[in-house]
CSV table of C-alpha atoms and ligand atoms in Angstrom, one decimal:
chain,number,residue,atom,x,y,z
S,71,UNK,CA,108.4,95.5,96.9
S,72,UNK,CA,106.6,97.2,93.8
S,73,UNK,CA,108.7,99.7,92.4
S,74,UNK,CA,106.3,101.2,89.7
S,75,UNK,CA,102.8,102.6,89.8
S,76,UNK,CA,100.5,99.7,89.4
S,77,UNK,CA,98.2,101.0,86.1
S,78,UNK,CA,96.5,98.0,85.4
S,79,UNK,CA,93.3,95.9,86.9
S,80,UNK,CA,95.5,92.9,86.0
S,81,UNK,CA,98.5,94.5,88.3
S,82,UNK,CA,96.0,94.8,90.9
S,83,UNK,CA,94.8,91.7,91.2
S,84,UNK,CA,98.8,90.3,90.7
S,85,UNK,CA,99.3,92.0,93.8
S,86,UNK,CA,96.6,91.2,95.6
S,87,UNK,CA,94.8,94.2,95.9
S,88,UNK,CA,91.8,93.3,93.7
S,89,UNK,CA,89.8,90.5,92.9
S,90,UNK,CA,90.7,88.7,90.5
S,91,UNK,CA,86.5,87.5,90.9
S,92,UNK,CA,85.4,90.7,90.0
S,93,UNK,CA,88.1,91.4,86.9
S,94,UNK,CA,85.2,91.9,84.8
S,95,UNK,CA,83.2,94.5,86.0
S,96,UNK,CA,86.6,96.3,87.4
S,97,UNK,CA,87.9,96.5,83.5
S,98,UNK,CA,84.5,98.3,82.7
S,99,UNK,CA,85.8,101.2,85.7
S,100,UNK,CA,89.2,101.0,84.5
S,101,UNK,CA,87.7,101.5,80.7
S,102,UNK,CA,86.2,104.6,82.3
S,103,UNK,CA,88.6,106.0,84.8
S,104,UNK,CA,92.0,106.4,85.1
S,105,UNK,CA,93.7,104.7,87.7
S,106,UNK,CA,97.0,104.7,89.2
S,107,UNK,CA,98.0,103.2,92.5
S,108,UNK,CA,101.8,104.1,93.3
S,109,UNK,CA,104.0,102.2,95.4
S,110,UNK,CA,103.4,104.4,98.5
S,111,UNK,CA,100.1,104.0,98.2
S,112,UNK,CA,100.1,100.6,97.4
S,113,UNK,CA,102.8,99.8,100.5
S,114,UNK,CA,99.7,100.7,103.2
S,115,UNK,CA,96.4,98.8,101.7
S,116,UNK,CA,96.3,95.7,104.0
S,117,UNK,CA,95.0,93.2,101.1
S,118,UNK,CA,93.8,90.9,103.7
S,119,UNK,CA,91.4,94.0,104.9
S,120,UNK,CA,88.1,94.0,102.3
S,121,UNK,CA,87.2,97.0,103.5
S,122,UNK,CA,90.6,98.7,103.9
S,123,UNK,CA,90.4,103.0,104.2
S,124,UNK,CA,93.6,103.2,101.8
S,125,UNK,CA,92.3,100.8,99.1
S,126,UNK,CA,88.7,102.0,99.4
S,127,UNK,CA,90.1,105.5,97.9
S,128,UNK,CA,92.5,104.6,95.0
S,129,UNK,CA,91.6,100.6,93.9
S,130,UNK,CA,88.9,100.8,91.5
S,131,UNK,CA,85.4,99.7,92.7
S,132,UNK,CA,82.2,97.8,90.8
S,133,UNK,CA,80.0,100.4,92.5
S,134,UNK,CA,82.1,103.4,90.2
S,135,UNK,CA,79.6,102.3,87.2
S,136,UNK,CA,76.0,103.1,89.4
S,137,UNK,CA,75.5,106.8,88.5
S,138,UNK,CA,73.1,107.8,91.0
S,139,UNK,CA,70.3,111.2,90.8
S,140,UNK,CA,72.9,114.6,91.1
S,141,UNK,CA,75.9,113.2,90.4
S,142,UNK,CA,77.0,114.8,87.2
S,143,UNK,CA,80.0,115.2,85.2
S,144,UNK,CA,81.5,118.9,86.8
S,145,UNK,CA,79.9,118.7,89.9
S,146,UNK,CA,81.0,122.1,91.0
S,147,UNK,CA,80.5,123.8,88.0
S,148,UNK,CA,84.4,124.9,86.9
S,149,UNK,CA,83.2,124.9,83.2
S,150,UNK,CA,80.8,127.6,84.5
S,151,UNK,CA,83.5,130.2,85.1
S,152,UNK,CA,86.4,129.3,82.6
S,153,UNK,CA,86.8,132.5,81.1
S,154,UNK,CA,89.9,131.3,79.2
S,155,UNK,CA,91.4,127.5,79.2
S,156,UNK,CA,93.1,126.5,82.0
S,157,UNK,CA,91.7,129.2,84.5
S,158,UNK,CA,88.3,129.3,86.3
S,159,UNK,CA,87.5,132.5,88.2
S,160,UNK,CA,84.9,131.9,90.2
S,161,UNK,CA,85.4,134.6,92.9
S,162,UNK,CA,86.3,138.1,92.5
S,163,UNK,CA,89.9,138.1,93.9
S,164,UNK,CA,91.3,134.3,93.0
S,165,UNK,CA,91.7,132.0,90.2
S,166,UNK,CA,92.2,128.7,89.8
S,167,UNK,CA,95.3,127.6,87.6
S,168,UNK,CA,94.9,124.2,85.9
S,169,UNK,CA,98.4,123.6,84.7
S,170,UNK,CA,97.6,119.6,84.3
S,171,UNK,CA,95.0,116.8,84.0
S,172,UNK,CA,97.2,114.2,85.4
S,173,UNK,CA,97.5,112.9,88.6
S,174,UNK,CA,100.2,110.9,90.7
S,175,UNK,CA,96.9,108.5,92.3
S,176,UNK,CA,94.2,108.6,90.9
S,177,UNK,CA,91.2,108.8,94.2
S,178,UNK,CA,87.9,107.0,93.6
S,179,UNK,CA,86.0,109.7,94.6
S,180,UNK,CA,87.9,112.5,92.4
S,181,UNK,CA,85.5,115.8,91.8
S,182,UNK,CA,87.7,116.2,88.5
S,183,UNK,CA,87.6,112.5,87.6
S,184,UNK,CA,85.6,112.9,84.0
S,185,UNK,CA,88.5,115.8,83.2
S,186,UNK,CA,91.6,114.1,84.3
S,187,UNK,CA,94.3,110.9,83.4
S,188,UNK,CA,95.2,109.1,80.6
S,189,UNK,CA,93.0,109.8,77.3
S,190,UNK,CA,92.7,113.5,78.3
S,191,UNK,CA,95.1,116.2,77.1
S,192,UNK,CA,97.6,115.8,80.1
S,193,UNK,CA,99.1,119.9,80.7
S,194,UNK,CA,97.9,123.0,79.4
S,195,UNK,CA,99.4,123.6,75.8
S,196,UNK,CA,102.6,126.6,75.7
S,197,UNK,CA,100.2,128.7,73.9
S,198,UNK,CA,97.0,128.2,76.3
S,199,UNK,CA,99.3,129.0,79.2
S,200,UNK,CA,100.2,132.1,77.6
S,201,UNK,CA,96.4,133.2,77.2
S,202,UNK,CA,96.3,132.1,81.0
S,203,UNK,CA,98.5,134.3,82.2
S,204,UNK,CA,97.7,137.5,80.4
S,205,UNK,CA,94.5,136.5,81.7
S,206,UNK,CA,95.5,137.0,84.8
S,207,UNK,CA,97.9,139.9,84.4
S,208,UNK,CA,94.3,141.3,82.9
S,209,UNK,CA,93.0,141.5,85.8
S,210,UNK,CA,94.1,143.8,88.8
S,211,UNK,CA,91.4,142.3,91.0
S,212,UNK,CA,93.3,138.4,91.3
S,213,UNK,CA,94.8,138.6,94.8
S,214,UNK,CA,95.6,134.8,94.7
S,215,UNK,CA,96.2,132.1,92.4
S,216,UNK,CA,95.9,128.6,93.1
S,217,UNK,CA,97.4,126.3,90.9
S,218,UNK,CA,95.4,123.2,91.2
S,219,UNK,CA,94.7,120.4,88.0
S,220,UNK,CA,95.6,117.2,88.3
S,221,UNK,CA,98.2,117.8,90.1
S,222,UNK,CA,100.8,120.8,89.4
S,223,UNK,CA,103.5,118.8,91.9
S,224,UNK,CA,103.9,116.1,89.0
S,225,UNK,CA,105.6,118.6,86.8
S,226,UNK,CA,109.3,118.9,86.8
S,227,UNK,CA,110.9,121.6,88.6
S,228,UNK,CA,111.9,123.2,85.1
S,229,UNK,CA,108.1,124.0,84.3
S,230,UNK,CA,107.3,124.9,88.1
S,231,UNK,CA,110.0,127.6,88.7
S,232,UNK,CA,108.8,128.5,84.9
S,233,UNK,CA,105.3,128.9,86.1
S,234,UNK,CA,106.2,130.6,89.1
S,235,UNK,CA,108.7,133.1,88.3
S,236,UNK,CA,105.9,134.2,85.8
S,237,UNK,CA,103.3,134.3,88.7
S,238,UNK,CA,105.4,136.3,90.7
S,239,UNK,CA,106.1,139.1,88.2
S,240,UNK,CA,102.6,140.0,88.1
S,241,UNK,CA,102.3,142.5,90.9
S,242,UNK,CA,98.5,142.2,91.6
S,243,UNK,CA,99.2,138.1,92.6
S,244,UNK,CA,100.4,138.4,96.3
S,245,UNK,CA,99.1,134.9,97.5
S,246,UNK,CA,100.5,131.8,95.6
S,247,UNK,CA,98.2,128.6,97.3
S,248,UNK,CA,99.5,124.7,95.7
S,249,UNK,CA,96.8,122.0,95.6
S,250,UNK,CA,98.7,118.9,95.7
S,251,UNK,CA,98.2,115.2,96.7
S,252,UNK,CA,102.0,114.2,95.3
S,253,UNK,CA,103.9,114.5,99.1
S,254,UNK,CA,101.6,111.8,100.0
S,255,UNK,CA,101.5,109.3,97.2
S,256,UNK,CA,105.0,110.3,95.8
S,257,UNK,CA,107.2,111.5,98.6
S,258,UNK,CA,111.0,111.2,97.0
S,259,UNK,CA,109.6,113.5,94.4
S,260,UNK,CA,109.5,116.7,96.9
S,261,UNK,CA,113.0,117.3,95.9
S,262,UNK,CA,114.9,120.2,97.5
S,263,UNK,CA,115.5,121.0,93.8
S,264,UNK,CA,111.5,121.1,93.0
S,265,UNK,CA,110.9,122.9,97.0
S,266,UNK,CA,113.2,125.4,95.1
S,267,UNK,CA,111.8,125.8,92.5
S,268,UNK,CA,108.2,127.0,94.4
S,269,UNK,CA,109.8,129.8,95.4
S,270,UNK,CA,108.1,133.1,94.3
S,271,UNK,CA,110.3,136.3,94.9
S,272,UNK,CA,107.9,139.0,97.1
S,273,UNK,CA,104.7,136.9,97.3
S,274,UNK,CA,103.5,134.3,99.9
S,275,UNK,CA,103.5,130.8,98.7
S,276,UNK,CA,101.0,128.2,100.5
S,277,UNK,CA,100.8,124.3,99.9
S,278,UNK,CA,97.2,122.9,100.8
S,279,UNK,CA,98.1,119.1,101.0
S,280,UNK,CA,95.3,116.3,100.0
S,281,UNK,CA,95.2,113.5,102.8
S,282,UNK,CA,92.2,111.8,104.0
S,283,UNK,CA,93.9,109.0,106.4
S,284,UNK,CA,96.2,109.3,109.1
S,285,UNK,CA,97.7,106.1,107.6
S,286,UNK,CA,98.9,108.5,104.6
S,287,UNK,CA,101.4,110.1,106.6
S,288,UNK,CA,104.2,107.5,106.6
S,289,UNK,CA,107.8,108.5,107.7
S,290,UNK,CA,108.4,109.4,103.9
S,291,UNK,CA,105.3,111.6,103.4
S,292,UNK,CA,106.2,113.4,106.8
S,293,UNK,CA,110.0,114.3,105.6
S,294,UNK,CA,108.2,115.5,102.3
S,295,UNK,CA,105.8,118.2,104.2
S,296,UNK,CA,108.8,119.0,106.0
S,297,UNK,CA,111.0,120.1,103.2
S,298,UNK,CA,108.1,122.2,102.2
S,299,UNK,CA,107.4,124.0,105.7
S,300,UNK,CA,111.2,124.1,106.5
S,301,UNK,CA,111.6,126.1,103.2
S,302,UNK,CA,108.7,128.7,104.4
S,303,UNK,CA,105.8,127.3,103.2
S,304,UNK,CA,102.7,127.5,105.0
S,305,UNK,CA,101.2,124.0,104.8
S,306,UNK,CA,97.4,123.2,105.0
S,307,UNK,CA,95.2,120.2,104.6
S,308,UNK,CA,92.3,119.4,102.4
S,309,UNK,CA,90.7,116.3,103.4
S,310,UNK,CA,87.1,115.0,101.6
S,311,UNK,CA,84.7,112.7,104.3
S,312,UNK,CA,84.9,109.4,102.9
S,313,UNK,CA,82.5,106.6,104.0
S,314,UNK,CA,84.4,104.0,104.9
S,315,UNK,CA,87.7,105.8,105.1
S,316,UNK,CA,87.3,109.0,107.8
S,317,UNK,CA,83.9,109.6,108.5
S,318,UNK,CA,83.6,108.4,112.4
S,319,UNK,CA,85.5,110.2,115.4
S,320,UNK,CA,88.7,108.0,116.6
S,321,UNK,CA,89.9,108.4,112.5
S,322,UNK,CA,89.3,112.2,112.4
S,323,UNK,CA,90.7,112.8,115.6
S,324,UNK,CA,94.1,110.8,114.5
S,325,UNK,CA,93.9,112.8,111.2
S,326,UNK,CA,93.6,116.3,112.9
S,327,UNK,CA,96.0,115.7,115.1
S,328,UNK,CA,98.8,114.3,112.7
S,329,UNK,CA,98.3,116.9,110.2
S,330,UNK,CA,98.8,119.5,113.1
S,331,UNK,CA,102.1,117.3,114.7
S,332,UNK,CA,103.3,118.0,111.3
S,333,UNK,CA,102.9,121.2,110.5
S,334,UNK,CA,100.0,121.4,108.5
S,335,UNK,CA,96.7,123.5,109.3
S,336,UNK,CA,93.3,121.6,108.8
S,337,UNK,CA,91.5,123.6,106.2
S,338,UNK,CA,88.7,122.2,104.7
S,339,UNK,CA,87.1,118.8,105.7
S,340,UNK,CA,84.7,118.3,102.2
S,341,UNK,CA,82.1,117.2,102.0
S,342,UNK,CA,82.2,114.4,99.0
S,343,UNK,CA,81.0,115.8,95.4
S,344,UNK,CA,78.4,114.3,93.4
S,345,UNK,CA,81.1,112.9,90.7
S,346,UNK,CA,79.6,109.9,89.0
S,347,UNK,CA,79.6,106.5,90.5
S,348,UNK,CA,81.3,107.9,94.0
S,349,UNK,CA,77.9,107.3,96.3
S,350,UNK,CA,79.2,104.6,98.1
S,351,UNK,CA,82.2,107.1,99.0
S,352,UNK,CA,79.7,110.0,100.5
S,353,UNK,CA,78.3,110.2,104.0
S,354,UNK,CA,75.5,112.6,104.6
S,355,UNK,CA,75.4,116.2,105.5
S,356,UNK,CA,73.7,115.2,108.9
S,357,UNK,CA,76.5,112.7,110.0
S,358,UNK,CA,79.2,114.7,108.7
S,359,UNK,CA,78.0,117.7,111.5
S,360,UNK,CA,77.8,115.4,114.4
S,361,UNK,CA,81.3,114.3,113.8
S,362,UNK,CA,82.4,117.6,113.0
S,363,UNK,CA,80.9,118.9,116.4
S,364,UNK,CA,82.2,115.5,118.2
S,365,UNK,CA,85.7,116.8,117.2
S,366,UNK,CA,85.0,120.3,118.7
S,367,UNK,CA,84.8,118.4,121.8
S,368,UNK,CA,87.5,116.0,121.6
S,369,UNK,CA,90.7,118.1,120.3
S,370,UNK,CA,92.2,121.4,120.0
S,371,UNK,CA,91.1,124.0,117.9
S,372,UNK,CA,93.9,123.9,116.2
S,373,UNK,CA,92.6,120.4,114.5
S,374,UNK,CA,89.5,122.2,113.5
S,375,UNK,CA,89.3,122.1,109.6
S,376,UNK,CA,85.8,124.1,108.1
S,377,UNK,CA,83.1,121.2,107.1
S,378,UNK,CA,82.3,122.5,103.7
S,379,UNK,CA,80.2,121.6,100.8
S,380,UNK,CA,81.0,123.1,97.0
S,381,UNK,CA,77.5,123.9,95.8
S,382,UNK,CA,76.7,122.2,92.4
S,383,UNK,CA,76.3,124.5,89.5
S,384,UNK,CA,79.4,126.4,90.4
S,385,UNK,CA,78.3,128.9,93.5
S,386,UNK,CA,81.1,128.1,95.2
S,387,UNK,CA,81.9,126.7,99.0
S,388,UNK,CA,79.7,127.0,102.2
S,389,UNK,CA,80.4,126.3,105.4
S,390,UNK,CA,77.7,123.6,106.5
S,391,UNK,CA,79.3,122.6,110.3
S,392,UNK,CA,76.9,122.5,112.4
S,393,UNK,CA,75.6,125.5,114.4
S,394,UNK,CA,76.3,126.5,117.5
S,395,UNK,CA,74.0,129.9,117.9
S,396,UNK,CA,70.0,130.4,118.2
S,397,UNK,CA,67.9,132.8,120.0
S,398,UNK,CA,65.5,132.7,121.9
S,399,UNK,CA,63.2,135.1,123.7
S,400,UNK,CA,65.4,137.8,122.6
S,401,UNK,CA,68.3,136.7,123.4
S,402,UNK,CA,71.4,134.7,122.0
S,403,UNK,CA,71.5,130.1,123.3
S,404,UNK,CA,75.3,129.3,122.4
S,405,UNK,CA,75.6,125.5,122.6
S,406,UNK,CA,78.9,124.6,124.1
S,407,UNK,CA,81.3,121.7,123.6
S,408,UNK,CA,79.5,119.5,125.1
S,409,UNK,CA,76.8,120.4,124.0
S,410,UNK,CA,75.2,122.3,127.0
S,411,UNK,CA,73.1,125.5,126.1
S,412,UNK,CA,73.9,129.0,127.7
S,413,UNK,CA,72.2,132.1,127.3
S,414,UNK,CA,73.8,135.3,126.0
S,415,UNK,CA,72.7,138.7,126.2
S,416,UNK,CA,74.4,140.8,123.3
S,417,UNK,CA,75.3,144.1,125.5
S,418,UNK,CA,77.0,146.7,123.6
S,419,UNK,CA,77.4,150.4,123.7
S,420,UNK,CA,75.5,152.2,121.0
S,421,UNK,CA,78.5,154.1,118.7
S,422,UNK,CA,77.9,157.9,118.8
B,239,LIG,S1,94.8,113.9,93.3
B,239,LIG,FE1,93.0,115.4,93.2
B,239,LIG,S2,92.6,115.8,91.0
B,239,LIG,FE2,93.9,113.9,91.2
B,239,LIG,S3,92.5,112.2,91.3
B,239,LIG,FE3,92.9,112.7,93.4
B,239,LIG,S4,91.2,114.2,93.9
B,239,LIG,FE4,91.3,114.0,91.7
């Protein structure tokens, strides 16, 4: 059983989950992109499987060195709106919070991958932190923060409870949301000492959890959401569609449906950036409705995440599910479930 975080193209092929064919051209990825497979992780890839959803999203692929038309190195534009280091505020009433640049697993298909791992500065300096959060206590109109990186969960529960008891003196921050992908690929570290140290006295702390496979959601992963939600956090999911990993109905359907059994709400189902050398990770926008609309069939809306796509150049998130509502001939055609079309004729009373 591997005990550390395999970090090396040569510790992936000595255990079996890369070729040791292709050692080459994999060095050339590693050169360029951190990776870091830990034992989790590494437990679930089935290396007899060449096309295995686990492996496809954290063992380092030839394919990472094509850069294809869009892709680009901040896809969704966080540079854009980085007023000071370490915060972008893109919308009027939240802020991102980018304590670190390192990551527990590092995913193929990463947004951040040219800004994070090894060779980058690894956590916001003492002093840039400070600039970050006078930043923020600047500015009366920053409802939420959402502390995001890398991966915040990867520092200790010293400079978390640091971070948060900071956060929650600011009386404008009500909302407190975690981005994390470390109760997945390193469970034992949800401690009840670092669950502690989330607290934030008066204001509502969310966790939004990164899992793309219902294979991530071993025994050990599950206890790990469940210290979080038994000590009051609300937990959520963030999932991206992966070709090759998620994107057709029976995998979805198992996703939505574990996240739910375990006390996270879907959230966003992304669609996949255009980070350099990920194209043989995206599906396309037209494929990634139909499943989303085969799911609205299939399972309970409480499985429903939002399909959304981060529109390059930094404007943000849209919604692009697919569309149930048209009119015609002055009236409203609402497709159902199944899809089945029914009219509807909008009859209110006019307000006096
Ligand atoms: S955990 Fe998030 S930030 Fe880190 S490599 Fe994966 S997608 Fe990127």
């Amino acid at each position: 059983m591997q005990e550390a975080p395999l970090r090396t193209v040569t510790q992936l092929i000595e255990y079996g989950l890369a070729p040791a064919e292709e050692r080459a051209e994999l060095e050339k990825v590693a050169q360029r992109y951190a990776v870091t497979v830990p034992p989790a992780l590494a437990a679930l890839i089935d290396p007899a499987n060449s096309s295995d959803p686990i492996a496809r999203q954290f063992v380092p692929d030839g394919r990472e060195l094509e850069i294809t038309g869009g892709e680009n190195a901040d896809p969704i534009g966080d540079d854009a709106h980085s007023p000071v280091e370490g915060v972008v505020h893109r919308y009027p009433d939240r802020v991102l919070l980018k304590l670190v640049h390192v990551c527990a697993v590092y995913c193929r298909f990463c947004f951040r991958r040219e800004m994070v791992g090894p060779g980058k500065p690894t956590m916001l300096s003492k002093d840039a932190l400070a600039k970050a959060l006078d930043y923020i206590r600047a500015h009366g109109d920053i409802w939420e923060v959402i502390l995001t990186g890398g991966d915040p969960l990867v520092l200790s529960p010293r400079r978390l409870r640091e971070v948060m008891n900071a956060l929650a003196a600011i009386e404008h921050v009500r909302v407190i949301r975690i981005h994390t992908r470390v109760p997945v690929a390193e469970p034992d570290r949800i401690s009840p000492e670092l669950v502690r140290a989330l607290k934030a006295k008066g204001k509502a702390v969310y966790a939004a959890i990164h899992i793309n496979h219902p294979r991530e959601l071993t025994k050990a992963a599950r206890q790990a959401c469940s210290r979080l939600a038994d000590a009051g956090i609300p937990l959520l999911s963030q999932s991206v569609l992966l070709a090759g990993v998620n994107d057709d109905e029976r995998t979805l359907t198992d996703l939505m449906r574990a996240l739910v059994e375990c006390r996270i709400k879907p959230y966003y189902l992304h669609h996949g950036d255009l980070a350099p050398g990920t194209s043989h990770l995206r599906t396309d926008i037209a494929s990634g409705q139909e499943l989303v609309r085969a799911l609205r069939g299939r399972v309970s809306g409480l499985c429903q995440p939002t399909y959304v796509l981060d529109i390059p150049g930094g404007y943000g998130k849209s919604p692009i599910g697919p569309n149930y509502v048209s009119r015609s001939a002055g009236e409203y055609v609402i497709d159902d479930y199944q899809g089945e079309r029914h009219r509807y004729a909008d009859s209110v009373t006019a307000r006096s």
